[in-house]
mmCIF file of C-alpha atoms in Angstrom:
data_model
loop_
_atom_site.group_PDB
_atom_site.id
_atom_site.type_symbol
_atom_site.label_atom_id
_atom_site.label_comp_id
_atom_site.label_asym_id
_atom_site.label_seq_id
_atom_site.Cartn_x
_atom_site.Cartn_y
_atom_site.Cartn_z
ATOM 1 C CA MET A 27 -70.484 141.646 15.179
ATOM 2 C CA ARG A 28 -68.394 142.059 18.332
ATOM 3 C CA TRP A 29 -68.004 145.818 17.856
ATOM 4 C CA ILE A 30 -71.807 146.126 17.814
ATOM 5 C CA SER A 31 -71.865 144.284 21.127
ATOM 6 C CA GLY A 32 -69.282 146.708 22.521
ATOM 7 C CA VAL A 33 -71.144 149.818 21.404
ATOM 8 C CA ALA A 34 -74.428 148.466 22.763
ATOM 9 C CA GLY A 35 -72.793 147.556 26.073
ATOM 10 C CA ALA A 36 -71.164 150.992 26.445
ATOM 11 C CA LEU A 37 -74.406 152.835 25.646
ATOM 12 C CA LEU A 38 -76.389 150.657 28.041
ATOM 13 C CA LEU A 39 -73.825 151.236 30.808
ATOM 14 C CA VAL A 40 -73.990 155.009 30.303
ATOM 15 C CA ALA A 41 -77.787 154.854 30.420
ATOM 16 C CA VAL A 42 -77.711 152.855 33.678
ATOM 17 C CA PHE A 43 -75.250 155.228 35.341
ATOM 18 C CA ALA A 44 -77.237 158.254 34.149
ATOM 19 C CA SER A 45 -80.443 156.802 35.586
ATOM 20 C CA ILE A 46 -78.759 156.086 38.926
ATOM 21 C CA LEU A 47 -77.328 159.592 39.141
ATOM 22 C CA ARG A 48 -80.632 161.249 38.193
ATOM 23 C CA THR A 49 -82.615 159.207 40.686
ATOM 24 C CA LEU A 50 -80.343 158.728 43.691
ATOM 25 C CA VAL A 51 -77.600 161.345 43.600
ATOM 26 C CA VAL A 52 -78.539 164.638 41.910
ATOM 27 C CA PRO A 53 -80.964 166.578 44.218
ATOM 28 C CA ARG A 54 -82.586 168.553 41.425
ATOM 29 C CA GLY A 55 -85.910 166.906 40.678
ATOM 30 C CA LEU A 56 -84.706 165.532 37.337
ATOM 31 C CA TYR A 57 -87.149 163.415 35.370
ATOM 32 C CA SER A 58 -86.524 159.686 35.765
ATOM 33 C CA ALA A 59 -88.072 157.616 32.997
ATOM 34 C CA LEU A 60 -87.420 154.444 35.006
ATOM 35 C CA VAL A 61 -89.340 155.658 38.065
ATOM 36 C CA TYR A 62 -92.250 156.876 35.946
ATOM 37 C CA ARG A 63 -92.554 153.650 33.951
ATOM 38 C CA LEU A 64 -92.293 151.461 37.031
ATOM 39 C CA TRP A 65 -94.950 153.600 38.684
ATOM 40 C CA TRP A 66 -97.281 153.257 35.710
ATOM 41 C CA VAL A 67 -96.791 149.491 35.161
ATOM 42 C CA LEU A 68 -96.880 148.440 38.811
ATOM 43 C CA ARG A 69 -99.840 150.683 39.606
ATOM 44 C CA TRP A 70 -101.966 149.041 36.938
ATOM 45 C CA LEU A 71 -100.806 145.536 37.835
ATOM 46 C CA LEU A 72 -101.808 146.156 41.437
ATOM 47 C CA ARG A 73 -105.120 147.545 40.259
ATOM 48 C CA LEU A 74 -105.761 144.188 38.569
ATOM 49 C CA ALA A 75 -105.100 142.486 41.905
ATOM 50 C CA ALA A 76 -107.928 144.498 43.494
ATOM 51 C CA LEU A 77 -110.634 142.228 42.145
ATOM 52 C CA ARG A 78 -113.591 143.966 43.789
ATOM 53 C CA GLY A 79 -112.568 147.376 42.430
ATOM 54 C CA VAL A 80 -113.818 149.332 45.459
ATOM 55 C CA TYR A 81 -111.583 151.865 47.159
ATOM 56 C CA GLU A 82 -110.727 149.698 50.181
ATOM 57 C CA ALA A 83 -109.490 146.861 47.944
ATOM 58 C CA ILE A 84 -107.515 149.262 45.762
ATOM 59 C CA ASP A 85 -105.943 150.885 48.838
ATOM 60 C CA ARG A 86 -104.805 147.499 50.179
ATOM 61 C CA ALA A 87 -103.268 146.586 46.826
ATOM 62 C CA GLN A 88 -101.608 149.968 46.243
ATOM 63 C CA THR A 89 -99.972 149.803 49.690
ATOM 64 C CA TRP A 90 -97.279 147.671 48.032
ATOM 65 C CA LEU A 91 -96.582 150.124 45.212
ATOM 66 C CA GLY A 92 -93.776 152.172 46.811
ATOM 67 C CA SER A 93 -91.855 149.121 48.046
ATOM 68 C CA LEU A 94 -92.201 147.321 44.729
ATOM 69 C CA MET A 95 -90.934 150.407 42.914
ATOM 70 C CA LEU A 96 -87.793 150.461 45.077
ATOM 71 C CA MET A 97 -87.161 146.766 44.402
ATOM 72 C CA GLY A 98 -87.901 147.277 40.711
ATOM 73 C CA MET A 99 -85.435 150.159 40.474
ATOM 74 C CA LEU A 100 -82.656 148.083 42.062
ATOM 75 C CA ALA A 101 -83.414 145.044 39.905
ATOM 76 C CA THR A 102 -83.509 147.136 36.719
ATOM 77 C CA TRP A 103 -80.189 148.841 37.449
ATOM 78 C CA LEU A 104 -78.450 145.597 38.409
ATOM 79 C CA GLY A 105 -79.884 143.839 35.371
ATOM 80 C CA GLY A 106 -78.864 146.682 33.066
ATOM 81 C CA ALA A 107 -75.330 146.782 34.475
ATOM 82 C CA PHE A 108 -75.053 142.984 34.215
ATOM 83 C CA ALA A 109 -76.149 143.063 30.573
ATOM 84 C CA SER A 110 -73.809 145.937 29.674
ATOM 85 C CA PHE A 111 -70.740 144.286 31.226
ATOM 86 C CA GLY A 112 -71.594 140.999 29.544
ATOM 87 C CA LEU A 113 -71.768 142.756 26.178
ATOM 88 C CA LEU A 114 -68.472 144.567 26.805
ATOM 89 C CA LEU A 115 -66.645 141.374 27.816
ATOM 90 C CA HIS A 116 -67.961 139.604 24.731
ATOM 91 C CA ALA A 117 -66.788 142.482 22.510
ATOM 92 C CA LEU A 118 -63.287 142.642 24.015
ATOM 93 C CA SER A 119 -62.487 138.937 24.075
ATOM 94 C CA SER A 120 -63.085 135.621 22.388
ATOM 95 C CA LEU A 121 -65.384 134.472 25.178
ATOM 96 C CA THR A 122 -68.687 132.911 24.253
ATOM 97 C CA TRP A 123 -71.903 134.648 25.186
ATOM 98 C CA ALA A 124 -72.436 132.321 28.120
ATOM 99 C CA ASN A 125 -68.929 132.802 29.484
ATOM 100 C CA SER A 126 -69.094 136.575 28.969
ATOM 101 C CA PHE A 127 -72.209 136.944 31.094
ATOM 102 C CA ARG A 128 -70.894 134.392 33.579
ATOM 103 C CA GLU A 129 -67.788 136.505 34.120
ATOM 104 C CA ALA A 130 -69.824 139.716 34.280
ATOM 105 C CA GLY A 131 -72.012 138.299 37.058
ATOM 106 C CA SER A 132 -68.971 136.953 38.887
ATOM 107 C CA SER A 133 -67.279 140.344 38.823
ATOM 108 C CA MET A 134 -70.356 142.436 39.648
ATOM 109 C CA PHE A 135 -71.063 140.550 42.834
ATOM 110 C CA THR A 136 -67.334 140.297 43.706
ATOM 111 C CA LEU A 137 -67.375 136.499 43.654
ATOM 112 C CA GLY A 138 -64.381 136.283 41.347
ATOM 113 C CA PHE A 139 -64.860 132.639 40.383
ATOM 114 C CA ALA A 140 -64.903 133.298 36.626
ATOM 115 C CA SER A 141 -61.969 135.678 36.240
ATOM 116 C CA GLY A 142 -58.856 134.691 34.299
ATOM 117 C CA GLN A 143 -55.406 135.902 33.321
ATOM 118 C CA ARG A 144 -56.660 138.115 30.477
ATOM 119 C CA LEU A 145 -55.139 141.471 31.468
ATOM 120 C CA HIS A 146 -56.998 143.450 28.809
ATOM 121 C CA LEU A 147 -60.307 142.445 30.460
ATOM 122 C CA SER A 148 -59.224 143.372 33.982
ATOM 123 C CA ALA A 149 -60.457 146.961 33.637
ATOM 124 C CA VAL A 150 -63.957 145.759 32.785
ATOM 125 C CA ASP A 151 -63.863 143.222 35.627
ATOM 126 C CA PHE A 152 -62.746 145.869 38.118
ATOM 127 C CA LEU A 153 -65.415 148.298 36.967
ATOM 128 C CA ALA A 154 -68.059 145.592 37.287
ATOM 129 C CA ALA A 155 -66.760 144.686 40.754
ATOM 130 C CA ILE A 156 -67.141 148.303 41.853
ATOM 131 C CA THR A 157 -70.559 148.808 40.258
ATOM 132 C CA GLY A 158 -72.445 146.065 42.088
ATOM 133 C CA PRO A 159 -71.581 146.994 45.709
ATOM 134 C CA VAL A 160 -71.710 150.740 45.050
ATOM 135 C CA LEU A 161 -75.155 150.479 43.465
ATOM 136 C CA ILE A 162 -76.490 148.429 46.375
ATOM 137 C CA ALA A 163 -74.891 150.839 48.874
ATOM 138 C CA LEU A 164 -76.458 153.844 47.135
ATOM 139 C CA GLN A 165 -79.873 152.197 47.272
ATOM 140 C CA ILE A 166 -79.436 151.424 50.975
ATOM 141 C CA ALA A 167 -78.328 155.011 51.679
ATOM 142 C CA TYR A 168 -81.340 156.222 49.683
ATOM 143 C CA LEU A 169 -83.821 154.564 52.057
ATOM 144 C CA PRO A 170 -83.176 156.711 55.188
ATOM 145 C CA THR A 171 -83.678 159.871 53.116
ATOM 146 C CA LEU A 172 -86.964 158.537 51.759
ATOM 147 C CA TYR A 173 -88.329 157.393 55.098
ATOM 148 C CA ALA A 174 -87.260 160.585 56.897
ATOM 149 C CA ALA A 175 -89.246 162.636 54.374
ATOM 150 C CA TYR A 176 -92.119 160.157 54.618
ATOM 151 C CA ASN A 177 -92.219 160.425 58.436
ATOM 152 C CA ARG A 178 -92.208 164.237 58.351
ATOM 153 C CA ARG A 179 -95.083 164.179 55.904
ATOM 154 C CA GLU A 180 -97.181 161.619 57.724
ATOM 155 C CA LEU A 181 -96.759 163.321 61.103
ATOM 156 C CA GLU A 182 -98.586 166.425 59.855
ATOM 157 C CA VAL A 183 -101.139 164.357 57.938
ATOM 158 C CA THR A 184 -101.944 162.440 61.121
ATOM 159 C CA LEU A 185 -102.179 165.628 63.190
ATOM 160 C CA LEU A 186 -104.655 166.979 60.647
ATOM 161 C CA GLN A 187 -107.073 164.169 61.435
ATOM 162 C CA SER A 188 -108.516 165.886 64.531
ATOM 163 C CA ARG A 189 -108.955 169.169 62.626
ATOM 164 C CA ALA A 190 -110.265 167.955 59.278
ATOM 165 C CA GLY A 191 -111.615 164.459 59.837
ATOM 166 C CA GLU A 192 -110.925 161.432 57.667
ATOM 167 C CA PRO A 193 -110.758 161.943 54.771
ATOM 168 C CA ALA A 194 -109.720 165.587 55.093
ATOM 169 C CA TRP A 195 -111.932 168.323 53.650
ATOM 170 C CA GLY A 196 -111.294 172.077 53.628
ATOM 171 C CA PRO A 197 -114.707 173.316 54.854
ATOM 172 C CA GLU A 198 -114.582 170.764 57.676
ATOM 173 C CA ILE A 199 -111.381 172.376 58.962
ATOM 174 C CA LEU A 200 -113.139 175.728 59.365
ATOM 175 C CA ALA A 201 -116.316 174.178 60.750
ATOM 176 C CA ARG A 202 -114.517 172.194 63.442
ATOM 177 C CA GLN A 203 -112.493 175.163 64.660
ATOM 178 C CA TRP A 204 -115.621 177.246 65.247
ATOM 179 C CA LEU A 205 -117.517 174.308 66.710
ATOM 180 C CA VAL A 206 -114.960 173.816 69.492
ATOM 181 C CA ASP A 207 -113.696 177.429 69.763
ATOM 182 C CA THR A 208 -110.168 176.696 68.501
ATOM 183 C CA GLU A 209 -110.203 179.142 65.590
ATOM 184 C CA THR A 210 -107.166 180.946 67.034
ATOM 185 C CA ALA A 211 -105.117 177.829 66.199
ATOM 186 C CA LEU A 212 -105.660 178.261 62.448
ATOM 187 C CA PRO A 213 -102.591 180.482 61.868
ATOM 188 C CA GLU A 214 -100.390 177.846 63.484
ATOM 189 C CA LEU A 215 -101.961 175.148 61.287
ATOM 190 C CA PHE A 216 -101.343 177.204 58.155
ATOM 191 C CA ARG A 217 -97.723 177.860 59.194
ATOM 192 C CA ALA A 218 -97.094 174.149 59.772
ATOM 193 C CA TRP A 219 -98.529 173.223 56.379
ATOM 194 C CA GLU A 220 -96.649 176.028 54.640
ATOM 195 C CA ARG A 221 -93.392 174.424 55.833
ATOM 196 C CA LEU A 222 -94.680 170.941 55.004
ATOM 197 C CA ALA A 223 -95.684 172.056 51.501
ATOM 198 C CA ALA A 224 -92.169 173.366 50.906
ATOM 199 C CA ASP A 225 -90.727 170.111 52.271
ATOM 200 C CA ILE A 226 -93.021 168.011 50.068
ATOM 201 C CA GLY A 227 -92.171 170.091 47.010
ATOM 202 C CA GLU A 228 -88.452 169.559 47.551
ATOM 203 C CA SER A 229 -88.502 165.899 48.592
ATOM 204 C CA HIS A 230 -91.204 164.570 46.270
ATOM 205 C CA ALA A 231 -89.821 166.387 43.234
ATOM 206 C CA SER A 232 -86.297 165.094 43.953
ATOM 207 C CA TYR A 233 -87.473 161.587 44.854
ATOM 208 C CA PRO A 234 -90.776 161.021 43.010
ATOM 209 C CA VAL A 235 -91.069 157.465 44.349
ATOM 210 C CA LEU A 236 -92.329 159.142 47.551
ATOM 211 C CA ILE A 237 -95.518 160.080 45.714
ATOM 212 C CA ALA A 238 -96.414 156.384 45.591
ATOM 213 C CA PHE A 239 -95.975 155.811 49.351
ATOM 214 C CA ARG A 240 -99.395 155.716 51.027
ATOM 215 C CA SER A 241 -100.371 156.800 54.520
ATOM 216 C CA PRO A 242 -100.758 154.133 57.244
ATOM 217 C CA GLY A 243 -104.519 154.767 57.406
ATOM 218 C CA PRO A 244 -106.684 154.112 54.318
ATOM 219 C CA TYR A 245 -108.588 157.403 54.679
ATOM 220 C CA ARG A 246 -105.535 159.602 55.137
ATOM 221 C CA ASN A 247 -103.557 160.930 52.200
ATOM 222 C CA TRP A 248 -100.909 163.649 51.910
ATOM 223 C CA MET A 249 -102.349 165.130 48.718
ATOM 224 C CA VAL A 250 -105.911 165.185 50.055
ATOM 225 C CA GLY A 251 -104.619 166.796 53.268
ATOM 226 C CA LEU A 252 -102.703 169.530 51.438
ATOM 227 C CA LEU A 253 -105.695 170.213 49.198
ATOM 228 C CA ALA A 254 -107.966 170.472 52.266
ATOM 229 C CA VAL A 255 -105.671 172.962 54.011
ATOM 230 C CA MET A 256 -105.412 175.131 50.895
ATOM 231 C CA ASP A 257 -109.202 175.018 50.433
ATOM 232 C CA ALA A 258 -109.717 176.034 54.067
ATOM 233 C CA ALA A 259 -107.325 178.964 53.647
ATOM 234 C CA ALA A 260 -108.985 179.994 50.356
ATOM 235 C CA MET A 261 -112.466 179.827 51.935
ATOM 236 C CA GLN A 262 -111.426 181.960 54.892
ATOM 237 C CA LEU A 263 -109.808 184.536 52.618
ATOM 238 C CA SER A 264 -112.887 184.598 50.392
ATOM 239 C CA LEU A 265 -115.552 184.743 53.095
ATOM 240 C CA ALA A 266 -113.765 186.861 55.720
ATOM 241 C CA PRO A 267 -110.864 188.695 54.036
ATOM 242 C CA HIS A 268 -110.325 191.153 56.904
ATOM 243 C CA ALA A 269 -110.300 188.536 59.664
ATOM 244 C CA ALA A 270 -108.268 185.915 57.753
ATOM 245 C CA PRO A 271 -104.654 185.577 58.975
ATOM 246 C CA ALA A 272 -101.733 186.373 56.693
ATOM 247 C CA GLU A 273 -100.665 182.737 56.987
ATOM 248 C CA ALA A 274 -103.656 181.754 54.837
ATOM 249 C CA ARG A 275 -102.173 183.481 51.791
ATOM 250 C CA LEU A 276 -98.741 182.026 52.483
ATOM 251 C CA VAL A 277 -99.902 178.403 52.723
ATOM 252 C CA ILE A 278 -101.791 178.661 49.416
ATOM 253 C CA ARG A 279 -98.740 180.122 47.708
ATOM 254 C CA ALA A 280 -96.429 177.485 49.181
ATOM 255 C CA GLY A 281 -98.925 174.753 48.313
ATOM 256 C CA PHE A 282 -99.384 175.454 44.625
ATOM 257 C CA THR A 283 -95.677 176.234 44.170
ATOM 258 C CA SER A 284 -94.806 172.815 45.583
ATOM 259 C CA LEU A 285 -97.430 171.086 43.445
ATOM 260 C CA ARG A 286 -95.991 172.714 40.344
ATOM 261 C CA ASP A 287 -92.499 171.481 41.260
ATOM 262 C CA ILE A 288 -93.858 167.938 41.555
ATOM 263 C CA ALA A 289 -95.781 168.287 38.278
ATOM 264 C CA ARG A 290 -92.594 169.302 36.482
ATOM 265 C CA SER A 291 -90.690 166.340 37.941
ATOM 266 C CA VAL A 292 -93.267 163.826 36.643
ATOM 267 C CA ARG A 293 -93.841 165.776 33.432
ATOM 268 C CA PHE A 294 -97.479 166.579 33.182
ATOM 269 C CA ALA A 295 -98.566 169.863 31.687
ATOM 270 C CA PHE A 296 -100.213 172.666 33.644
ATOM 271 C CA ASP A 297 -100.918 176.358 33.238
ATOM 272 C CA SER A 298 -98.264 178.238 35.223
ATOM 273 C CA ASP A 299 -100.175 181.534 35.117
ATOM 274 C CA PRO A 300 -103.923 180.817 35.097
ATOM 275 C CA VAL A 301 -106.429 183.644 34.769
ATOM 276 C CA PRO A 302 -108.491 184.094 37.978
ATOM 277 C CA ASP A 303 -111.719 184.018 35.943
ATOM 278 C CA GLU A 304 -110.989 180.583 34.475
ATOM 279 C CA PRO A 305 -113.580 177.945 35.398
ATOM 280 C CA VAL A 306 -112.819 175.283 37.968
ATOM 281 C CA ARG A 307 -114.292 171.797 38.212
ATOM 282 C CA LEU A 308 -115.768 172.489 41.626
ATOM 283 C CA THR A 309 -119.270 173.910 41.148
ATOM 284 C CA PHE A 310 -120.826 176.918 42.823
ATOM 285 C CA ARG A 311 -123.591 174.688 44.182
ATOM 286 C CA GLU A 312 -121.017 172.565 46.041
ATOM 287 C CA PHE A 313 -119.301 175.690 47.345
ATOM 288 C CA GLU A 314 -122.592 177.242 48.448
ATOM 289 C CA ALA A 315 -123.589 174.124 50.393
ATOM 290 C CA ALA A 316 -120.200 174.058 52.133
ATOM 291 C CA VAL A 317 -120.472 177.756 53.033
ATOM 292 C CA ALA A 318 -123.903 177.154 54.587
ATOM 293 C CA MET A 319 -122.454 174.316 56.669
ATOM 294 C CA VAL A 320 -119.513 176.439 57.842
ATOM 295 C CA MET A 321 -121.664 179.459 58.676
ATOM 296 C CA ALA A 322 -124.005 177.264 60.748
ATOM 297 C CA THR A 323 -121.100 176.713 63.158
ATOM 298 C CA GLY A 324 -120.790 180.434 63.898
ATOM 299 C CA PHE A 325 -118.133 181.361 61.338
ATOM 300 C CA PRO A 326 -118.143 185.204 61.065
ATOM 301 C CA ALA A 327 -118.547 185.640 57.296
ATOM 302 C CA GLU A 328 -118.133 189.098 55.758
ATOM 303 C CA ARG A 329 -119.443 188.032 52.347
ATOM 304 C CA THR A 330 -122.217 185.831 51.077
ATOM 305 C CA ALA A 331 -121.442 182.652 49.195
ATOM 306 C CA ARG A 332 -122.184 184.332 45.878
ATOM 307 C CA GLU A 333 -119.935 187.294 46.685
ATOM 308 C CA ALA A 334 -117.128 185.016 47.885
ATOM 309 C CA TRP A 335 -117.299 182.577 44.971
ATOM 310 C CA PRO A 336 -115.222 184.622 42.433
ATOM 311 C CA HIS A 337 -112.500 185.111 45.044
ATOM 312 C CA PHE A 338 -112.447 181.440 46.042
ATOM 313 C CA ARG A 339 -112.350 180.370 42.404
ATOM 314 C CA GLY A 340 -109.482 182.799 41.786
ATOM 315 C CA TRP A 341 -107.463 181.061 44.506
ATOM 316 C CA ARG A 342 -108.426 177.501 43.562
ATOM 317 C CA VAL A 343 -107.618 177.826 39.878
ATOM 318 C CA ASN A 344 -103.933 177.918 40.880
ATOM 319 C CA TYR A 345 -103.869 174.433 42.364
ATOM 320 C CA GLU A 346 -107.011 172.493 41.449
ATOM 321 C CA PRO A 347 -105.821 170.923 38.116
ATOM 322 C CA ILE A 348 -102.544 169.620 39.569
ATOM 323 C CA ALA A 349 -104.157 168.465 42.813
ATOM 324 C CA TYR A 350 -106.865 166.561 40.954
ATOM 325 C CA GLU A 351 -104.319 164.909 38.660
ATOM 326 C CA LEU A 352 -102.082 163.822 41.550
ATOM 327 C CA CYS A 353 -105.084 162.500 43.470
ATOM 328 C CA ARG A 354 -106.058 160.486 40.403
ATOM 329 C CA ARG A 355 -102.569 159.134 39.724
ATOM 330 C CA THR A 356 -102.007 158.125 43.347
ATOM 331 C CA ASP A 357 -105.455 156.533 43.709
ATOM 332 C CA ALA A 358 -106.002 158.705 46.775
ATOM 333 C CA VAL A 359 -109.043 158.296 48.986
ATOM 334 C CA PRO A 360 -111.993 159.859 47.089
ATOM 335 C CA ALA A 361 -112.544 162.744 49.482
ATOM 336 C CA LEU A 362 -114.905 165.640 48.865
ATOM 337 C CA TRP A 363 -113.596 168.291 46.453
ATOM 338 C CA SER A 364 -110.661 166.093 45.343
ATOM 339 C CA GLY A 365 -111.758 165.193 41.801
ATOM 340 C CA PRO A 366 -112.507 161.908 40.009
ATOM 341 C CA ARG A 367 -110.589 158.632 40.220
ATOM 342 C CA ASP A 368 -109.765 155.875 37.743
ATOM 343 C CA PHE A 369 -112.009 153.480 39.658
ATOM 344 C CA PRO A 370 -115.763 153.748 40.331
ATOM 345 C CA SER A 371 -116.182 155.793 43.487
ATOM 346 C CA ALA A 372 -118.379 158.292 45.265
ATOM 347 C CA PRO A 373 -116.943 161.153 47.347
ATOM 348 C CA ILE A 374 -116.526 160.137 50.982
ATOM 349 C CA PRO A 375 -117.434 162.859 53.508
ATOM 350 C CA PRO A 376 -115.303 163.241 56.642
ATOM 351 C CA ARG A 377 -116.500 161.410 59.710
ATOM 352 C CA ARG A 378 -117.149 163.803 62.582
ATOM 353 C CA PRO A 379 -116.920 162.377 66.115
ATOM 354 C CA THR A 380 -120.119 162.250 68.154
ATOM 355 C CA ASP A 381 -120.548 165.137 70.588
ATOM 356 C CA ARG A 382 -120.834 163.207 73.852
ATOM 357 C CA GLN A 383 -121.774 165.168 76.979
ATOM 358 C CA PRO A 384 -122.814 164.075 80.490
ATOM 359 C CA LEU A 385 -126.528 163.534 80.967
ATOM 360 C CA ALA A 386 -128.449 166.407 82.523
ATOM 361 C CA GLY A 387 -128.460 166.201 86.319
ATOM 362 C CA ARG A 388 -125.870 163.429 86.350
ATOM 363 C CA PRO A 389 -122.745 164.343 88.353
ATOM 364 C CA GLU A 390 -119.352 163.857 86.752
ATOM 365 C CA VAL A 391 -117.639 160.775 88.162
ATOM 366 C CA PRO A 392 -114.037 161.567 89.148
ATOM 367 C CA PRO A 393 -111.307 159.171 87.996
ATOM 368 C CA VAL A 394 -110.337 156.471 90.433
ATOM 369 C CA ALA A 395 -106.692 156.598 91.521
ATOM 370 C CA GLY A 396 -104.531 153.518 91.453
#
């Protein structure tokens, strides 16, 4: 029976090392079964902790998801390595099961209290002694990369708040720019989100645990923000194709390319070449109401809502299925035009700040110095 223990230990050790390399070392967006299963199990356990089932309770519970996944990854790898070395020591010696795992734990954490004079086991002890500290060091080195990507993402999501409200919504981006005469800033916004989309595609596909990290504010979300920016660009291209900046096309292209990279890394199917005439889940009635709202702010439309609808749908078909699925899986804030959730919810419109102006005939009071 000892040779079975040795084979099982060797296979388990290879599986642990392969998982570590795929998740922490190889920057290729390789599928990690461990990350996906931890995400699925912990997400649903945290959902059970949200007893009321409303979005605010779910958001508070899911705030812990990313951190718990990191701890779960480390615990799983250490536990797998501990089990594999225990099996190998049992296979290569006459040690009992208890003493085999006792020596494996002693070696992995470099305590050395259970080692002996058995030279043929020294190689396993040395390998175990290297594995524990190196694994912990890799996990520690992994954190700055994660949080640097997280900070880059959340900076742009926070900046979007004044342009799109909370939660973000594409038509609101256009409406606000024309309400306050800042429409010339749209190309810069699209350029910033084109770069962010490329950054998200690279970082979140390589390190999918980032998908589970939530924004500091409950009504902000990276996926909802990216969807809003792409919708704003698609609306401008559809309603005013001659006046729309070139950056609008570029941010849509960068956005759906990045979403497809993430979809491949977490392995859910999507159509990589959708037909522009394919239906979308957003209805024409919703689009028409949003167009009326945007045009009421002075937006210079070149097409009616009905004329623009086929063009808008042709853009949105490229990213809507993936965006909706990621919003659902991440339990994102149920913003307008962001699809259904796994919990009972109604779409939350963005909150627009009150337009406060001085009373008529009342002089402006200058600030008091000092």
